[in-house]
Tab-separated table of C-alpha atoms in Angstrom:
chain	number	residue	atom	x	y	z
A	1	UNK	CA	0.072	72.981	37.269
A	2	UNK	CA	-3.344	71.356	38.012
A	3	UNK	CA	-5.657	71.273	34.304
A	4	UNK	CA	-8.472	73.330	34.227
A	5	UNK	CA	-11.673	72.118	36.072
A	6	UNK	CA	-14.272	70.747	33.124
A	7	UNK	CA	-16.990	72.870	34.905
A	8	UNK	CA	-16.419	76.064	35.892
A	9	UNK	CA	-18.474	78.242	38.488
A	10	UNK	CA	-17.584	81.592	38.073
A	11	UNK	CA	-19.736	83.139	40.640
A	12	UNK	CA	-17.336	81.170	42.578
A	13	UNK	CA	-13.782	82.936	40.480
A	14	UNK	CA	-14.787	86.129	40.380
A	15	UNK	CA	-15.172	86.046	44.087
A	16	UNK	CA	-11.557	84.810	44.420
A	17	UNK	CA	-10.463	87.383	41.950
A	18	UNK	CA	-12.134	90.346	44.221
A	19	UNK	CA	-10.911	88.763	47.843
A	20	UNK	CA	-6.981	88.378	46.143
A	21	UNK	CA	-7.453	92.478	45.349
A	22	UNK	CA	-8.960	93.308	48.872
A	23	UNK	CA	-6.169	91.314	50.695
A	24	UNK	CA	-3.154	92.551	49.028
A	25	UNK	CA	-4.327	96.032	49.522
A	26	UNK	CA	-4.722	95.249	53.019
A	27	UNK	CA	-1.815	93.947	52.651
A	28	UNK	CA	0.325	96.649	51.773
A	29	UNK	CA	-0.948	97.941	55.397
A	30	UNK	CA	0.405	95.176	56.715
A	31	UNK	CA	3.733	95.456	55.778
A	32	UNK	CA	4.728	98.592	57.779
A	33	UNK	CA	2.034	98.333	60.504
A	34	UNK	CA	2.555	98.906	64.855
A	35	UNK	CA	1.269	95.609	65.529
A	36	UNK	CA	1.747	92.948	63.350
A	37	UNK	CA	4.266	90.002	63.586
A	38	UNK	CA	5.605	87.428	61.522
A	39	UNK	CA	3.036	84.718	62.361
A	40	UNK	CA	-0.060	87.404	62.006
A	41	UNK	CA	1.606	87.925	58.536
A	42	UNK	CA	1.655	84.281	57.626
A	43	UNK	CA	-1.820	84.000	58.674
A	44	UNK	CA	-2.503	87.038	55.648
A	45	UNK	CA	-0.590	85.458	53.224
A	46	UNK	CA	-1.918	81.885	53.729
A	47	UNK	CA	-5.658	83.940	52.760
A	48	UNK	CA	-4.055	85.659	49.812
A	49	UNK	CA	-2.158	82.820	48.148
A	50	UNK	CA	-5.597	80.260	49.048
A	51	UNK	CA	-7.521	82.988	46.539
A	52	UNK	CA	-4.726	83.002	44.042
A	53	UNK	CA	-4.531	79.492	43.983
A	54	UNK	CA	-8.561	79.371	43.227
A	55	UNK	CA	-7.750	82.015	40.107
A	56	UNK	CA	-4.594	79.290	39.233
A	57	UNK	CA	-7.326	76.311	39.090
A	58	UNK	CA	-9.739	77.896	37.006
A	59	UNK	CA	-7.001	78.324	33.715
A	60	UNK	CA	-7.967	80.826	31.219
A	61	UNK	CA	-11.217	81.619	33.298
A	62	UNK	CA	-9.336	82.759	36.611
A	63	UNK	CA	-6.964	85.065	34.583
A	64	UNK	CA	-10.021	86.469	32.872
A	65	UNK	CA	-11.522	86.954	35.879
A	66	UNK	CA	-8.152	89.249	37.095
A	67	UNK	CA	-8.076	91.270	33.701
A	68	UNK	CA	-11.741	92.137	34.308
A	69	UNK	CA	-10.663	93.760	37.399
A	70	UNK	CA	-8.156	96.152	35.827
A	71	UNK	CA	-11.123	98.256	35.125
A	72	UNK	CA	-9.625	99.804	38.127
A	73	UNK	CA	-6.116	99.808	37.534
A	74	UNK	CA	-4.648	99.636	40.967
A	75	UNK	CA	-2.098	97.409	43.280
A	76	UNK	CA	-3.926	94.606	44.227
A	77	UNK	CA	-5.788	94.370	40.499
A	78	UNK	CA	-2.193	94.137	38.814
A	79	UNK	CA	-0.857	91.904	41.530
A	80	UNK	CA	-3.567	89.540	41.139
A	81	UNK	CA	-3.639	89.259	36.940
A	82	UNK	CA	-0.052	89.302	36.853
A	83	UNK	CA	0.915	86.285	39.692
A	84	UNK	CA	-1.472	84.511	37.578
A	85	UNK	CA	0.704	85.228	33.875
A	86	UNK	CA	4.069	84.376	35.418
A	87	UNK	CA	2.824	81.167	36.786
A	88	UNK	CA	0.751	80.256	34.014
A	89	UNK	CA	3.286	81.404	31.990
A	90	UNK	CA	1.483	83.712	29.802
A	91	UNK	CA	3.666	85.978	27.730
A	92	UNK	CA	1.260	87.727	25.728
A	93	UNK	CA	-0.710	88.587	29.593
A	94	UNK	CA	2.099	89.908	30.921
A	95	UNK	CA	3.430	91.991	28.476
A	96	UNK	CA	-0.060	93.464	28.839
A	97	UNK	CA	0.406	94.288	31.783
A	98	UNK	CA	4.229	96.046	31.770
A	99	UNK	CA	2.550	98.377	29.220
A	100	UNK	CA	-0.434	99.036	31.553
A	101	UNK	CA	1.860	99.507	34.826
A	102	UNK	CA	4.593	101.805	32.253
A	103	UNK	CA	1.412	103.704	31.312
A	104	UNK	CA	0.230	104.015	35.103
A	105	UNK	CA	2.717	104.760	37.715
A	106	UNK	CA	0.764	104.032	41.187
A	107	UNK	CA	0.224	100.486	39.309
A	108	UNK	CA	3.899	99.701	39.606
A	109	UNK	CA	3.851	98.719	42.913
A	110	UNK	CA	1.723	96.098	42.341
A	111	UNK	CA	3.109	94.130	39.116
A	112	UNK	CA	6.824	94.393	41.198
A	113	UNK	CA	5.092	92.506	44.468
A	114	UNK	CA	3.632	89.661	41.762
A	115	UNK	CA	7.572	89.259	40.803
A	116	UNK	CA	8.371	89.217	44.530
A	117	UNK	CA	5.485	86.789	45.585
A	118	UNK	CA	5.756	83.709	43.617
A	119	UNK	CA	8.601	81.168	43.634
A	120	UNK	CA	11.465	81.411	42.028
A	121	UNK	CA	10.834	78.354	39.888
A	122	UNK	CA	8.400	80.633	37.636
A	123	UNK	CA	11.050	82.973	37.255
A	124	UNK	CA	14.671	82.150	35.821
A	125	UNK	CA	13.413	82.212	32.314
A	126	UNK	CA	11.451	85.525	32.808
A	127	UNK	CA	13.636	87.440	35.171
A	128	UNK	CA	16.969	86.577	32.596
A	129	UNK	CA	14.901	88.234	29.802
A	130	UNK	CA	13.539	91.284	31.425
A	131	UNK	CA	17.968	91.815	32.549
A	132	UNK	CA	18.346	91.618	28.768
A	133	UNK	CA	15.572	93.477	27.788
A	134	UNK	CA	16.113	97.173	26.050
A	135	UNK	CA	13.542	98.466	28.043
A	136	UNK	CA	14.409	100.500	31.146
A	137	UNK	CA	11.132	99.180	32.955
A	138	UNK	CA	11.656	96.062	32.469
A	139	UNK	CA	15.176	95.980	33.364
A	140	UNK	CA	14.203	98.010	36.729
A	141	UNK	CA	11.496	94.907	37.342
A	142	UNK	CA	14.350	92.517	36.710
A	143	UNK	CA	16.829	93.876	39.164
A	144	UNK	CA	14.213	94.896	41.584
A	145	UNK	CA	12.914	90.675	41.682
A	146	UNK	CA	16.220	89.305	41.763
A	147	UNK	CA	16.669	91.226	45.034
A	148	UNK	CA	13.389	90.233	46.534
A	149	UNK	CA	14.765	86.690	46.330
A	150	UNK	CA	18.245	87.660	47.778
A	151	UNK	CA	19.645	87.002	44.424
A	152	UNK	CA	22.670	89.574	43.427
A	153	UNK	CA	21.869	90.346	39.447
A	154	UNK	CA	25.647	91.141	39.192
A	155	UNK	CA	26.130	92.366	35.771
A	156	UNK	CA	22.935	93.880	35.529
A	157	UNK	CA	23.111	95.983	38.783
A	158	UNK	CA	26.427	97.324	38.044
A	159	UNK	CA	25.225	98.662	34.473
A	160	UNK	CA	22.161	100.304	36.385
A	161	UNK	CA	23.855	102.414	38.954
A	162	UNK	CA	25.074	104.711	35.976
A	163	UNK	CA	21.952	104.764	33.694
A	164	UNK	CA	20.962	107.287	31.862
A	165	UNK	CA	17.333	106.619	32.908
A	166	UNK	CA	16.306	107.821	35.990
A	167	UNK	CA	14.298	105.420	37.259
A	168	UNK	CA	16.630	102.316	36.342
A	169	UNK	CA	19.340	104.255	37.550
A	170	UNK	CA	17.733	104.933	40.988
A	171	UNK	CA	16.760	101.030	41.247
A	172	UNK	CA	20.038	100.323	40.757
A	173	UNK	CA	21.401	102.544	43.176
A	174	UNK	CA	18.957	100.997	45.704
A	175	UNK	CA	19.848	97.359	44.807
A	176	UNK	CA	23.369	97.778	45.644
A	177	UNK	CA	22.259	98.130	48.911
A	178	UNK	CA	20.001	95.391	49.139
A	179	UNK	CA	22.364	93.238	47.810
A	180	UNK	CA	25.257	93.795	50.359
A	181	UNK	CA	27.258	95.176	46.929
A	182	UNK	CA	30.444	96.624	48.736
A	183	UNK	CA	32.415	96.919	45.217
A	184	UNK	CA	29.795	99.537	44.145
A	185	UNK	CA	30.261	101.509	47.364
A	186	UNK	CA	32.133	103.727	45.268
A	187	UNK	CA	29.316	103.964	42.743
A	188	UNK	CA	26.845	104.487	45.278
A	189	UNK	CA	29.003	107.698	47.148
A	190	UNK	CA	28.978	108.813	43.863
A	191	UNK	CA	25.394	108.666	43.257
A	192	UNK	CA	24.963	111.058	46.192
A	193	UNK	CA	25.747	113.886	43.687
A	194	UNK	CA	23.238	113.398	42.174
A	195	UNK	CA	20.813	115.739	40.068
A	196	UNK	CA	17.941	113.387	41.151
A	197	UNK	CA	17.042	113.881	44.488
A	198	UNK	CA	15.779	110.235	44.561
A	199	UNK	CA	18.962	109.247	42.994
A	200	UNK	CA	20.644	110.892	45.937
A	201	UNK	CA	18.457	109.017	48.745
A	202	UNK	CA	18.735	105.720	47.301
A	203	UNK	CA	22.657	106.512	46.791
A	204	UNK	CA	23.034	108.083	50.295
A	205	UNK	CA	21.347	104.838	51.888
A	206	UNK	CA	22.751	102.095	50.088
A	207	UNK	CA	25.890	103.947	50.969
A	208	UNK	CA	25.269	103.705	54.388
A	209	UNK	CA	24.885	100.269	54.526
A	210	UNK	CA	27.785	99.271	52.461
A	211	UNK	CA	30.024	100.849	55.173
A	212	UNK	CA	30.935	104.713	54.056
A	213	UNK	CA	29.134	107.148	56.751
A	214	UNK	CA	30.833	110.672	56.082
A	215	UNK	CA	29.146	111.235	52.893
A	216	UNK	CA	26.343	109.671	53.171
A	217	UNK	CA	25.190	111.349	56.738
A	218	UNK	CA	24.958	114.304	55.486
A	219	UNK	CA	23.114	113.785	52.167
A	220	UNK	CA	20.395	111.797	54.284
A	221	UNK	CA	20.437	114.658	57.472
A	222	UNK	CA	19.501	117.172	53.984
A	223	UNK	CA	16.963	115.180	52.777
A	224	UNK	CA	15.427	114.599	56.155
A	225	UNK	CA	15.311	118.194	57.029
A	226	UNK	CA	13.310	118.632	53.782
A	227	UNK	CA	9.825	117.558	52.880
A	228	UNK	CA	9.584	115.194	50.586
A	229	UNK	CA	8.379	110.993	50.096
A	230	UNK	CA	11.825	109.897	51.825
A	231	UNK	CA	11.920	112.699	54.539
A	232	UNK	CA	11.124	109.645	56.774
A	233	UNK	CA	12.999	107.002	55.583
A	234	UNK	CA	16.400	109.434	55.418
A	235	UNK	CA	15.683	110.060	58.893
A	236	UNK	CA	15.006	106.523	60.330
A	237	UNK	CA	18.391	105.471	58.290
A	238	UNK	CA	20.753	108.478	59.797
A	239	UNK	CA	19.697	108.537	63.225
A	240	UNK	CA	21.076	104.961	63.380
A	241	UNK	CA	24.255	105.735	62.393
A	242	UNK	CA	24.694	109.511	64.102
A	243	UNK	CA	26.055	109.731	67.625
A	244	UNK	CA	24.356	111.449	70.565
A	245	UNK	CA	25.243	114.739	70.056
A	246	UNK	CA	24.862	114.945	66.095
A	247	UNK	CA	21.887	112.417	66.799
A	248	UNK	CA	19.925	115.602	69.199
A	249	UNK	CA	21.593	118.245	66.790
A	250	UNK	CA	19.374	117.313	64.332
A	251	UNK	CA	16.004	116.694	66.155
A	252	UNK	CA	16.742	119.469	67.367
A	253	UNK	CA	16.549	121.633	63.826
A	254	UNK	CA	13.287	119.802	63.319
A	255	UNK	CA	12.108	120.727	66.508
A	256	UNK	CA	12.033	123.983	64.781
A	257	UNK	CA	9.159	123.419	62.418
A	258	UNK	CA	5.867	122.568	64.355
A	259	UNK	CA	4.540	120.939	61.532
A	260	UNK	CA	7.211	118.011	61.862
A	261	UNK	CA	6.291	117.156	64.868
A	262	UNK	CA	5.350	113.755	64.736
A	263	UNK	CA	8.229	113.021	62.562
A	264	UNK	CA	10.315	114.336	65.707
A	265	UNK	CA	8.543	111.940	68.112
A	266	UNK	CA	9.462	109.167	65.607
A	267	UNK	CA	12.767	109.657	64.985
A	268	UNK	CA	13.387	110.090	68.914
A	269	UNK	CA	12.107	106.740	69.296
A	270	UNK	CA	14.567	105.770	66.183
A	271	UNK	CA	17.735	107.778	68.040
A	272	UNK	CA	17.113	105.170	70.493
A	273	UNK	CA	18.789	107.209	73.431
A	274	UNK	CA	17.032	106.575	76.802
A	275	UNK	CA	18.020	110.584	77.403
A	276	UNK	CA	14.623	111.144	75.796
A	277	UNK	CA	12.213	108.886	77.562
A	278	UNK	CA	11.018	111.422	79.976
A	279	UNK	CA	10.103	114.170	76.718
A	280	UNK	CA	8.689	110.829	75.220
A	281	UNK	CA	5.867	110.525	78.497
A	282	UNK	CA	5.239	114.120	78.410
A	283	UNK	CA	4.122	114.005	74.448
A	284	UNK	CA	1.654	110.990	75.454
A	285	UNK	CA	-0.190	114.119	77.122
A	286	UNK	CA	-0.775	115.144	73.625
A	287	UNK	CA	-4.002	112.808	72.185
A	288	UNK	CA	-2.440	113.404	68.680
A	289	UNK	CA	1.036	112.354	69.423
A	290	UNK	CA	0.190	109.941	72.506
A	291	UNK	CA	0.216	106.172	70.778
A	292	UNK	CA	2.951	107.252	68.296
A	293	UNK	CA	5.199	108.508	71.586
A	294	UNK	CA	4.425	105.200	73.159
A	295	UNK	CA	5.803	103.503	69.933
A	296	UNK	CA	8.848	105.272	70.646
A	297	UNK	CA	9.633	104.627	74.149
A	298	UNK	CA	8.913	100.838	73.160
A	299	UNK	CA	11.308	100.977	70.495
A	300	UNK	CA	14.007	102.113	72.947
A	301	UNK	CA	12.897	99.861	75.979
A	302	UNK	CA	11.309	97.321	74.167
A	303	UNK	CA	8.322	97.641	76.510
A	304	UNK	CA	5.236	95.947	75.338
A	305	UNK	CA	2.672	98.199	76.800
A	306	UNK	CA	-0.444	96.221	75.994
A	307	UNK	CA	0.598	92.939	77.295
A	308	UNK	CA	2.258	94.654	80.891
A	309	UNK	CA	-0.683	97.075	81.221
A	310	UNK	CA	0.856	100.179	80.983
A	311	UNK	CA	-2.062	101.440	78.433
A	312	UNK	CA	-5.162	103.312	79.547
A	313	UNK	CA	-8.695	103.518	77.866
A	314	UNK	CA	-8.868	105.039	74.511
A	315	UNK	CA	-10.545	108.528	74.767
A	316	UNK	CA	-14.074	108.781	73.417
A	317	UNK	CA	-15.082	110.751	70.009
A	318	UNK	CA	-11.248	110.577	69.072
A	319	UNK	CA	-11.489	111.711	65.243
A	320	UNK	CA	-8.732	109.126	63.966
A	321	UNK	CA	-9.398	108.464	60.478
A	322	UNK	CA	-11.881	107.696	58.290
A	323	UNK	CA	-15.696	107.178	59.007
A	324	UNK	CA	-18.978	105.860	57.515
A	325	UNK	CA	-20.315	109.439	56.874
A	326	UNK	CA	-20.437	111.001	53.568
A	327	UNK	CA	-19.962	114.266	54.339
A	328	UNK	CA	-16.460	113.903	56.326
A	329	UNK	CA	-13.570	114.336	53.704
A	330	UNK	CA	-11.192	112.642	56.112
A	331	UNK	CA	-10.334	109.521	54.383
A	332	UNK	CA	-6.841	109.293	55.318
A	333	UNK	CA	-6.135	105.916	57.284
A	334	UNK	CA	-4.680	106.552	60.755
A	335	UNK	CA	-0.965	105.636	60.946
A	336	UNK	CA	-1.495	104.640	64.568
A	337	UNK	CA	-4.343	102.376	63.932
A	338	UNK	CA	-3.390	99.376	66.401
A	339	UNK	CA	-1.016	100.960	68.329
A	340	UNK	CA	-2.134	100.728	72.525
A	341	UNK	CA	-2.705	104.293	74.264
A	342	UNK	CA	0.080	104.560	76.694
A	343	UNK	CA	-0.564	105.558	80.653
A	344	UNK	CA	1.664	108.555	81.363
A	345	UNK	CA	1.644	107.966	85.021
A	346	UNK	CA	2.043	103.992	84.422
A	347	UNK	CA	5.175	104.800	82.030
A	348	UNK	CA	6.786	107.304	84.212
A	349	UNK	CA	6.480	105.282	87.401
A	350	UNK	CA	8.080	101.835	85.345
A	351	UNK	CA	10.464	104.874	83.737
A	352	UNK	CA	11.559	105.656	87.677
A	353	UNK	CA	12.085	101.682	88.473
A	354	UNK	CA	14.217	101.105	85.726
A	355	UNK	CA	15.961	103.854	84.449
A	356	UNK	CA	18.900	102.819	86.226
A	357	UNK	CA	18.907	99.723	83.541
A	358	UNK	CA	19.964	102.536	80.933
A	359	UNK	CA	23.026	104.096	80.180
A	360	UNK	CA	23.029	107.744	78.955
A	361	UNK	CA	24.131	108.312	75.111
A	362	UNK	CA	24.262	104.721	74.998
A	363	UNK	CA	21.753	103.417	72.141
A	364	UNK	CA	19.066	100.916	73.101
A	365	UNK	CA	16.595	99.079	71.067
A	366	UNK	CA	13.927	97.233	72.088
A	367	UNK	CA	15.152	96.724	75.372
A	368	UNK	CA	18.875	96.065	75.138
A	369	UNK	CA	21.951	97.443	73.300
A	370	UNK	CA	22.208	97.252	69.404
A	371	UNK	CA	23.676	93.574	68.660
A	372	UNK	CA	23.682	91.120	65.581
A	373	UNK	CA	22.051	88.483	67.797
A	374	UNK	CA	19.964	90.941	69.571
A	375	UNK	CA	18.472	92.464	66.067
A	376	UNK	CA	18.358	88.739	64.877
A	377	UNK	CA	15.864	87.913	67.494
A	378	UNK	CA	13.790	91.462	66.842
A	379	UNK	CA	13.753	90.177	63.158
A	380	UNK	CA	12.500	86.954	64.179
A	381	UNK	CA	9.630	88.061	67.330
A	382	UNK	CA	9.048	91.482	66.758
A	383	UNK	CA	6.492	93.580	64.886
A	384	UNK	CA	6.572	94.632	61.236
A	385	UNK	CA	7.618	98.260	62.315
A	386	UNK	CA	10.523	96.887	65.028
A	387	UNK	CA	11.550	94.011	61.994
A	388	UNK	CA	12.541	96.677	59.360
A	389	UNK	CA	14.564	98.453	61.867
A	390	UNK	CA	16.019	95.486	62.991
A	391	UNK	CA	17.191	94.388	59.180
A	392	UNK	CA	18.692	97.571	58.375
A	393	UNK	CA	20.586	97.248	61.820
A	394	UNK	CA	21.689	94.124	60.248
A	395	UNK	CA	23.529	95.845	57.119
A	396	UNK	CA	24.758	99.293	59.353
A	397	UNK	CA	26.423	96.477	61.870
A	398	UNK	CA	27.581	94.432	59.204
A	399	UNK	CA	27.943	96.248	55.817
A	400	UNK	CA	28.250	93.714	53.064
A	401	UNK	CA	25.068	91.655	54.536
A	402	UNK	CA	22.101	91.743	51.965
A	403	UNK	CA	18.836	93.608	53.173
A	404	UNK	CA	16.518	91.203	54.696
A	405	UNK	CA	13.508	91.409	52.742
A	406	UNK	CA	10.338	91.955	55.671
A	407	UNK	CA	8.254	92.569	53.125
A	408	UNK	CA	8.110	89.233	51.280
A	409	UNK	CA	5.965	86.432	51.492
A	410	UNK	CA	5.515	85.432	54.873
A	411	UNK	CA	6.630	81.480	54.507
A	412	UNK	CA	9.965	82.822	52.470
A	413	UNK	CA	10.693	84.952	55.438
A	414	UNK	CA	10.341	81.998	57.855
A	415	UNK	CA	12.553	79.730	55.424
A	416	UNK	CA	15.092	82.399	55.007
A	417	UNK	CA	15.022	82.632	59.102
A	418	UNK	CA	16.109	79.441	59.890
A	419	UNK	CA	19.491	80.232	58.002
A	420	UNK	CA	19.978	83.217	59.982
């Protein structure tokens, strides 16, 4: 690590400190959004890790510059202050900041992505204390990292699935997954009887992708019939695994509830059956559900509708999100930010060209039938949305294979690739 500069500008660190906190909340956008690849990625993290490195030069001042931020106690603040203490290796910092993230919750997120963002080098020491430690937290941080770098914790995992702390036990449930663990497949079917309904999901899922399907459909098809923070993700995970008929079953008995509509539309697209293409071109008729629809008949066809001009103009005074005025308490960010607005009458005439390309109750995704290679190549080309699909179609094809991690730093990901 570079010494401290003798002269110090700290107009200069404080506005690396505030463009590190911006970025990884954008960030954390990013990760799950319509239209971002790999390289666009890359591009982020190369701005994010330039600003850390200006806090890294700067010694003591750049880390004081982070803990002045944790005024506001958020993601990016405890990201920033906290990649700075592992690689510095401050102790005293970042036991600071464990007690501020164990104190506030929605911080979490952000001192985990610090142990998932810098290199392992900073870590061996760190990581083999927090798997020792006696506190749950810090033992949920330890597991948690070790996956991020597509290292298998062993030991530590297997204690975890059968914690007496929720949390920790949840994480550990959820590692076995990640980590391709198929001797606690047992553990994790299980874990899908849960008292804790997260418990369940995480059990249910890594379940899933270890190999066992009985059990774990029909914990996931419960917990994506109810609201809740993993309606989605149960739904995403079972439809991949379900065949046709259970597959429209259940869209079906969400169909039922107007007020999951858009969670229908998604998980068509997820289903992956071209049987629903033509429903999918008469929701684009629907300015609420049109660019999330066209989502989903990419996801089955693999269509890119920008770059083949099948989109149309965007419609004007379209209240998507939120604005500059004052007044408007809509400041929820609009999930289909970025995402083209399919043509209808384009789709359905290309839908009328090919559909002879596509078999019936056969599942498709992006284009072609589910394959290793095929999801290799999504994992590799495809957007940040199609990419997480595409790894868990990695473990459901070949349970025993570790999650790949989309979600890491974008140079790791390319690095990791190449093995692939």
């Amino acid at each position: 690590m570079p010494s401290a500069p003798t002269r110090v500008v700290r107009s200069v660190i404080s506005q690396h400190a505030e463009e590190a906190v911006s970025l990884r909340h954008i960030r954390s956008g990013l990760l799950g959004a319509a239209q971002v690849t790999l390289h666009d990625l890359r591009r982020h993290d190369d701005r994010v890790a330039a600003h850390l490195d200006g806090l890294l030069l700067a010694g003591e001042h750049g880390y004081a510059a982070c803990t002045a931020a944790l005024g506001t106690t958020g993601v990016g603040e405890v990201f920033s202050a906290a990649v700075i203490a592992i690689e510095n290796g401050n102790a005293a910092g970042l036991d600071s900041l464990f007690a501020v993230s164990q104190a506030v919750p929605q911080a979490q997120a952000g001192l985990l992505s610090a142990f998932g963002w810098v290199s392992s080098q900073y870590l061996q020491v760190t990581v083999k204390n927090l798997l020792a430690s006696e506190c749950a937290w810090r033992r949920q941080v330890g597991i948690a990292t070790c996956a991020m770098h597509q290292v298998d914790p062993r030991a530590a995992v297997d204690r975890s699935v059968a914690d007496s702390d929720v949390l920790l036990r949840a994480r550990g449930l959820r590692v076995a997954g990640q980590c391709g663990r198929q001797d606690l497949r047992a553990a994790c079917m299980a874990g899908q009887m849960d008292d804790d309904l997260t418990c369940r999901y995480w059990a249910a899922r890594s379940a899933a992708l270890l190999g066992e399907r009985a059990g774990s459909i029909e914990v996931l098809k419960a917990i994506a019939l109810r609201a809740g923070p993993n309606q989605r993700a149960a739904l995403c995970c079972v439809l991949k695994i379900t065949e046709p008929g259970e597959a429209s079953a259940l869209l079906r008995l969400l169909a039922q509830d107007p007020s999951t509509i858009r969670l229908l539309v998604r998980g068509t697209g997820v289903a992956a059956y071209p049987d629903y293409l033509p429903w999918l071109i008469g929701q684009m008729e629907d300015l609420k559900l049109a660019r999330l629809a066209g989502e989903a008949f990419s996801f089955i066809t693999g269509l890119d509708i920008n770059y083949l001009h099948l989109d149309c103009e965007a419609p004007e005074n379209l209240d998507s999100g939120p604005n500059d005025n004052p007044d408007d308490d809509n400041v929820a960010m609009d999930e289909d930010d970025g995402l083209p607005w399919p043509d209808p009458a384009k789709l359905q005439s290309w839908w009328n060209a090919n559909q002879q390309r596509f078999q019936p109750g056969v599942r498709y995704f992006m284009g072609e039938r589910v394959t290793v290679e095929h999801c290799k190549k999504v994992l590799r080309d495809g957007f940040q949305r199609q990419r997480i699909a595409a790894a868990e179609y990695l473990c459901l094809l070949q349970p025993g294979t570790p999650l790949f991690p989309t979600s890491a730093p974008a140079w790791r990901q390319q690095r990791w690739l190449k093995r692939l």
